[in-house]
PDB file of C-alpha atoms in Angstrom:
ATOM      1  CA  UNK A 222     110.632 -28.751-169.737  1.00 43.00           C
ATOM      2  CA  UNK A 223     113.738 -28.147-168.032  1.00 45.00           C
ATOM      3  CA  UNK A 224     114.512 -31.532-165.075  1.00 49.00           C
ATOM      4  CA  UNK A 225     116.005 -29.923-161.845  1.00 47.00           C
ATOM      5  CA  UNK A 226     118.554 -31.413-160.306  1.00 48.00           C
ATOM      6  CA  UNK A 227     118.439 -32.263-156.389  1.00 44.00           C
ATOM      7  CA  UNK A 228     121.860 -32.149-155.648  1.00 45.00           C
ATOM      8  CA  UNK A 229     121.894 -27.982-156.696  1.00 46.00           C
ATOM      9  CA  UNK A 230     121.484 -27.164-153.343  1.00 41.00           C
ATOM     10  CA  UNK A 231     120.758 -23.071-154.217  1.00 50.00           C
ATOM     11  CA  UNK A 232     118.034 -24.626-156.670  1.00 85.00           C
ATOM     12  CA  UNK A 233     114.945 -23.803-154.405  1.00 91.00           C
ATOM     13  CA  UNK A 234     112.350 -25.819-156.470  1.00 91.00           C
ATOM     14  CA  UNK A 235     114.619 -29.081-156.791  1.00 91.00           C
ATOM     15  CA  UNK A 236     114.496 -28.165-152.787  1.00 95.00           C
ATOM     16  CA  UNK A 237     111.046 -27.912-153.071  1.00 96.00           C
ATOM     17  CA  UNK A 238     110.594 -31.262-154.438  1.00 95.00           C
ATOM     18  CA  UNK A 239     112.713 -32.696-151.606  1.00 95.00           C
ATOM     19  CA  UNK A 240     109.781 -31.180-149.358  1.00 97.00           C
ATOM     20  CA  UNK A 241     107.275 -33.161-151.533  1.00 96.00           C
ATOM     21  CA  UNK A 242     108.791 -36.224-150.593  1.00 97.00           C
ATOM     22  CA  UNK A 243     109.440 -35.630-147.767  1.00 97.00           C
ATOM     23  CA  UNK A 244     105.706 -34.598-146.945  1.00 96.00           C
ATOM     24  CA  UNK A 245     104.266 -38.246-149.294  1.00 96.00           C
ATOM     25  CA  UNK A 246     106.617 -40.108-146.968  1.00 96.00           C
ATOM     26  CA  UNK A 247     105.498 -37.925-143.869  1.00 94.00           C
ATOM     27  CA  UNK A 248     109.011 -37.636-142.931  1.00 96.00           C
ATOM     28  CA  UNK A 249     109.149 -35.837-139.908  1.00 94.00           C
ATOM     29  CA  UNK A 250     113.248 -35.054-138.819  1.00 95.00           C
ATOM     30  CA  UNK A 251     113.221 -34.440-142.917  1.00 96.00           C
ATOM     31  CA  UNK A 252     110.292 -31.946-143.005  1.00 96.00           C
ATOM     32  CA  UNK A 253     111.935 -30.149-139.927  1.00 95.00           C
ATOM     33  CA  UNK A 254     114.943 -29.231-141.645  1.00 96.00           C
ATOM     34  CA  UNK A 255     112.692 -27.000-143.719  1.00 97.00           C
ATOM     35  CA  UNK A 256     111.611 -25.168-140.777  1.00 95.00           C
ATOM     36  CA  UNK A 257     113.375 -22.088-139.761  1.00 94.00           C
ATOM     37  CA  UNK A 258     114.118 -22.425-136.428  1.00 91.00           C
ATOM     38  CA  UNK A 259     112.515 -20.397-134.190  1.00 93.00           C
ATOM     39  CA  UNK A 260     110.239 -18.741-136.609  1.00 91.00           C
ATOM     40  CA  UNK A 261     109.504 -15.144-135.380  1.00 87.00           C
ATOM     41  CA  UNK A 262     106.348 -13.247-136.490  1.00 79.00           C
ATOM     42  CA  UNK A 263     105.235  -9.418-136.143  1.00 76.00           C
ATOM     43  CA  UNK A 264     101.924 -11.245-135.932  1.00 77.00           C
ATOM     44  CA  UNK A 265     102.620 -14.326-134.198  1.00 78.00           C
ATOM     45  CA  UNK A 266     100.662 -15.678-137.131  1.00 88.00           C
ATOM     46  CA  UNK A 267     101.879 -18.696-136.923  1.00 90.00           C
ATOM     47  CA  UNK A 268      99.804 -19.630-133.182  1.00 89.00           C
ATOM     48  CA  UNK A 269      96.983 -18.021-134.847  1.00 86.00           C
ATOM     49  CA  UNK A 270      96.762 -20.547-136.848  1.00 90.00           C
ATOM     50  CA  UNK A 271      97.346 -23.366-134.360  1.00 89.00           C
ATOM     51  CA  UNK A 272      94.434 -21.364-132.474  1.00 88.00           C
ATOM     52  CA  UNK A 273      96.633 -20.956-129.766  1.00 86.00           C
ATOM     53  CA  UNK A 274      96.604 -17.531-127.457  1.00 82.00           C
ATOM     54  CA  UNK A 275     100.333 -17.006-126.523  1.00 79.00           C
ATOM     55  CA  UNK A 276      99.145 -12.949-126.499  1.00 71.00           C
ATOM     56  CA  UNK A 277     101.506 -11.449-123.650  1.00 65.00           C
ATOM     57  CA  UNK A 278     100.618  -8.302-121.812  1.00 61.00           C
ATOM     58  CA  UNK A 279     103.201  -6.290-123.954  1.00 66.00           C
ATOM     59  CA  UNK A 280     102.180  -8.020-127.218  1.00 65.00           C
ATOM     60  CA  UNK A 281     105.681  -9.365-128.202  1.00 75.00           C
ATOM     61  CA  UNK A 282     106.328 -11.899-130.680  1.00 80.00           C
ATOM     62  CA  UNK A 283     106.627 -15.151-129.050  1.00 86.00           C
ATOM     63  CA  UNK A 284     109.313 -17.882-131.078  1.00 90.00           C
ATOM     64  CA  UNK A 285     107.889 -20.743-132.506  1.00 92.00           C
ATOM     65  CA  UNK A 286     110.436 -23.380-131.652  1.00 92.00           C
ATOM     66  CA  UNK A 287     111.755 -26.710-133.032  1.00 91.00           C
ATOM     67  CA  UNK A 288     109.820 -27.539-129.616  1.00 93.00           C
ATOM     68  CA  UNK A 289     106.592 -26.506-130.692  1.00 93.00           C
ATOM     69  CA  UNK A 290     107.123 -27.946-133.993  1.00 92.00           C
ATOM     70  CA  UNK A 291     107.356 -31.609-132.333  1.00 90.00           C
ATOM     71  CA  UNK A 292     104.237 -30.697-131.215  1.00 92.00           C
ATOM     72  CA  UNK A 293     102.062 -29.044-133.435  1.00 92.00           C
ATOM     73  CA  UNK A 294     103.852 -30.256-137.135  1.00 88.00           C
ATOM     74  CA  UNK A 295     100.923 -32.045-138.062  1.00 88.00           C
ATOM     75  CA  UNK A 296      98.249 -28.869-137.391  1.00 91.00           C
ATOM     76  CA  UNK A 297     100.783 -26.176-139.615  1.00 94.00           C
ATOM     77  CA  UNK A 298     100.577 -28.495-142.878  1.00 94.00           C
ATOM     78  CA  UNK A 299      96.624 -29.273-142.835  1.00 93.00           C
ATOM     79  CA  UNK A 300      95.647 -32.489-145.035  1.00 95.00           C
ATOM     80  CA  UNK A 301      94.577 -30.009-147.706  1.00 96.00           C
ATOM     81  CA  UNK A 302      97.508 -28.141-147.849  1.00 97.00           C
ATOM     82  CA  UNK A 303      99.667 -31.524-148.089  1.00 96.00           C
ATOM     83  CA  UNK A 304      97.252 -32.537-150.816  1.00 97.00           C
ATOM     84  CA  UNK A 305      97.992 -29.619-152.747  1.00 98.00           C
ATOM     85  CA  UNK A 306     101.396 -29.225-152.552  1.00 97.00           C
ATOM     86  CA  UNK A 307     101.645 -32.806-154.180  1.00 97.00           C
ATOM     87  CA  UNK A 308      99.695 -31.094-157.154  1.00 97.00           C
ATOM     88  CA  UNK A 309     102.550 -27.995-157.490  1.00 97.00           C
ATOM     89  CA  UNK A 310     104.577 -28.667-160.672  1.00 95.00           C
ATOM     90  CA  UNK A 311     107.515 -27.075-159.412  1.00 93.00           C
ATOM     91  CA  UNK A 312     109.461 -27.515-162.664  1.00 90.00           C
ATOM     92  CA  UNK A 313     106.535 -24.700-164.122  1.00 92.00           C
ATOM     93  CA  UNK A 314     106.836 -22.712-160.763  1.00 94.00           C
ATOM     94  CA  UNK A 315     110.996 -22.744-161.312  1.00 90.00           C
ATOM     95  CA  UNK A 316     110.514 -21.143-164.825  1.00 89.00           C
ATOM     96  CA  UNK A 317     107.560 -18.851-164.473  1.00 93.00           C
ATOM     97  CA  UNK A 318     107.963 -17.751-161.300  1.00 93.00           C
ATOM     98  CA  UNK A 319     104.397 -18.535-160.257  1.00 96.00           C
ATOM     99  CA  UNK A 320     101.881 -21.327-160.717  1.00 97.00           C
ATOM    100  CA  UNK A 321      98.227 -22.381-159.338  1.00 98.00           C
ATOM    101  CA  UNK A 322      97.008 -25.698-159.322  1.00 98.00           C
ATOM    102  CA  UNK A 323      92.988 -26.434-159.967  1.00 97.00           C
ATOM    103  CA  UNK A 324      90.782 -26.234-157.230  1.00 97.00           C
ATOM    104  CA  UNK A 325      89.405 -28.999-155.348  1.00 97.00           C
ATOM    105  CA  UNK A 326      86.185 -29.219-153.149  1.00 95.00           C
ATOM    106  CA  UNK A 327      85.872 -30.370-149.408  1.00 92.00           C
ATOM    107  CA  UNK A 328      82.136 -30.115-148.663  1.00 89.00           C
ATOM    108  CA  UNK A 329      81.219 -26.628-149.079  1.00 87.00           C
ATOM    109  CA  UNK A 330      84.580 -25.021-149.160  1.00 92.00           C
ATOM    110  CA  UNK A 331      87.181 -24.917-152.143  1.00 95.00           C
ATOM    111  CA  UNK A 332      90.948 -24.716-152.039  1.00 97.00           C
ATOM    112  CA  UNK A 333      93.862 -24.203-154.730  1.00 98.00           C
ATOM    113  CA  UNK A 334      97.619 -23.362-153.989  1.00 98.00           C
ATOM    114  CA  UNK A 335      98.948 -20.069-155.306  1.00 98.00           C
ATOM    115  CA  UNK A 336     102.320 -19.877-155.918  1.00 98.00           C
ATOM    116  CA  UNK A 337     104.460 -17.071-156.647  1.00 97.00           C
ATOM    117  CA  UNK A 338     108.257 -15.875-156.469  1.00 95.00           C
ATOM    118  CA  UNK A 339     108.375 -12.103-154.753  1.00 92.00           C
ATOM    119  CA  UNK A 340     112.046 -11.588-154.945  1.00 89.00           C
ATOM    120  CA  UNK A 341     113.697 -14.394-152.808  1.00 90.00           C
ATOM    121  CA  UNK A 342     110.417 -15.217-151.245  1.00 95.00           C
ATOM    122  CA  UNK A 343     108.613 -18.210-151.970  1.00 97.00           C
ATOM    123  CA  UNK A 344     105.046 -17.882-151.428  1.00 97.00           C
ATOM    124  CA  UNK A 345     102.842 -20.480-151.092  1.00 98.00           C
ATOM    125  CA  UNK A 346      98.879 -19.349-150.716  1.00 98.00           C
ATOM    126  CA  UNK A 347      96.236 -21.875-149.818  1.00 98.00           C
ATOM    127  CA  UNK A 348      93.790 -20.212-150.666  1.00 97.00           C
ATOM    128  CA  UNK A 349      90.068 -21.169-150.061  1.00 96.00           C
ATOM    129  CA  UNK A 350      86.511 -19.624-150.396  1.00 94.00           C
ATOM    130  CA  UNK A 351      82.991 -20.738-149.289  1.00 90.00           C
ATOM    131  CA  UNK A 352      79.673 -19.270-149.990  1.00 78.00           C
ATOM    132  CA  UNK A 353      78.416 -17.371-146.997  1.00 70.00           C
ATOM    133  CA  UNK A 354      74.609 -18.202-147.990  1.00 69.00           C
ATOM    134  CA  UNK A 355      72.750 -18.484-151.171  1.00 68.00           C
ATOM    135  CA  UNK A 356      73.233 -15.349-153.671  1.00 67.00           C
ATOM    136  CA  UNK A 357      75.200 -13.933-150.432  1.00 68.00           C
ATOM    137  CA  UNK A 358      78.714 -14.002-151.884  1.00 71.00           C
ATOM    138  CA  UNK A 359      82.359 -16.142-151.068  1.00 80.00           C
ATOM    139  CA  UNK A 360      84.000 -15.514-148.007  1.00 90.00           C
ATOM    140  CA  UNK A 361      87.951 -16.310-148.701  1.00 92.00           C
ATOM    141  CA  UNK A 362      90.752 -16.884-147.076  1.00 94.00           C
ATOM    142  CA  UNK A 363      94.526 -17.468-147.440  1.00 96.00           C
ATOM    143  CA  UNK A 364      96.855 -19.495-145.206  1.00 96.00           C
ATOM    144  CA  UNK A 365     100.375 -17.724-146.802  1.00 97.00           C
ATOM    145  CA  UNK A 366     103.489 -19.403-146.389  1.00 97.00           C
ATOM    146  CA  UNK A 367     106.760 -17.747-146.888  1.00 97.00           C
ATOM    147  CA  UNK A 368     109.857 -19.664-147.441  1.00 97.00           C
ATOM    148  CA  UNK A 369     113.390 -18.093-148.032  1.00 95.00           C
ATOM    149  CA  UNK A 370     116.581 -19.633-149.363  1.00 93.00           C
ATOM    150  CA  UNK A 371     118.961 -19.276-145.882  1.00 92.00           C
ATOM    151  CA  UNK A 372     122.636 -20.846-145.911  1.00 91.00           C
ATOM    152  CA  UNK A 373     121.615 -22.769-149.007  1.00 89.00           C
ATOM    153  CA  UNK A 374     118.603 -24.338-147.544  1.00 93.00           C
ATOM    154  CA  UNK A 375     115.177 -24.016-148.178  1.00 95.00           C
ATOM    155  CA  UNK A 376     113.224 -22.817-145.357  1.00 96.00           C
ATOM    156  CA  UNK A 377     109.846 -21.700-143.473  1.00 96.00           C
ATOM    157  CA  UNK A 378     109.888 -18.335-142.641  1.00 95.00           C
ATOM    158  CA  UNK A 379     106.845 -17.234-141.846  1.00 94.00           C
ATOM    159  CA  UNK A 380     103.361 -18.184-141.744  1.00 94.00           C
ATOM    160  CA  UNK A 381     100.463 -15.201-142.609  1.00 94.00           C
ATOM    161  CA  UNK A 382      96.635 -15.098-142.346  1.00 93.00           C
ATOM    162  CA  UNK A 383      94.982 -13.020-144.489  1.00 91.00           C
ATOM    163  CA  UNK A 384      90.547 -13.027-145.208  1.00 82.00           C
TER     164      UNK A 384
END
């Protein structure tokens, strides 16, 4: 198993782990600095997500701000999503280039994190599925976070909703 060293500041999973701890010790000004500031989406996925209609009457993107992220931090990384990225191994992530941890159950749902490497994207998938009704089939869907390496620095790029 190869030990990654924090202060390799190009060494996005040692990065990675910084964001761990940084999440365990809800860290705030520290999780922030992970945060691309604004964060721009062809979607505006990102308020989507948030549930929040920012639709203007020529559909542009609207920034996501270090603003909005004082207000609205704790509703982008859900309680499930914080509990899973404790679970990544990031060490197995750095050398295969993907890893998924186990599922767990919140009343009728189930989530995992997928986690892949697309290039110099860092992809982070909670995914989750639910039975619709008995014999009826799963209904998924994906929360997809893409982070990028920019200036040496881990960051939050982009936020897609997919299911």
């Amino acid at each position: 198993m190869i030990e990654l060293e924090l202060n390799d500041s190009l060494n996005w999973a040692a990065q990675f782990k910084e964001l761990q701890k940084a999440f365990l010790e809800n860290d705030k000004t520290k999780i922030k600095t992970f945060i691309k500031n604004p964060i721009i989406s062809e979607y505006n996925s990102i308020w989507h997500l948030l549930e929040i209609d920012v639709t203007k009457n020529d559909n542009t993107e609207v920034p996501f701000t270090n603003k909005d992220f004082e207000k609205y931090h704790h509703l982008i990384f859900s309680p499930i999503f914080l509990e899973l990225f404790q679970k990544i191994d990031f060490n197995e992530f750095y050398v295969k280039s993907n890893y998924e941890t186990k599922f767990i159950q919140k009343g009728k749902e189930r989530y995992k994190m997928i986690c892949s490497k697309v290039e110099d994207i860092y992809i982070l998938n909670l995914y989750s599925e639910a039975e619709y009704e008995e014999g009826m089939g799963n209904m998924e869907f994906s929360v997809i976070y893409e982070f990028k390496i920019i200036n040496e620095k881990l960051k939050l790029i982009d936020i897609q909703l997919a299911g």
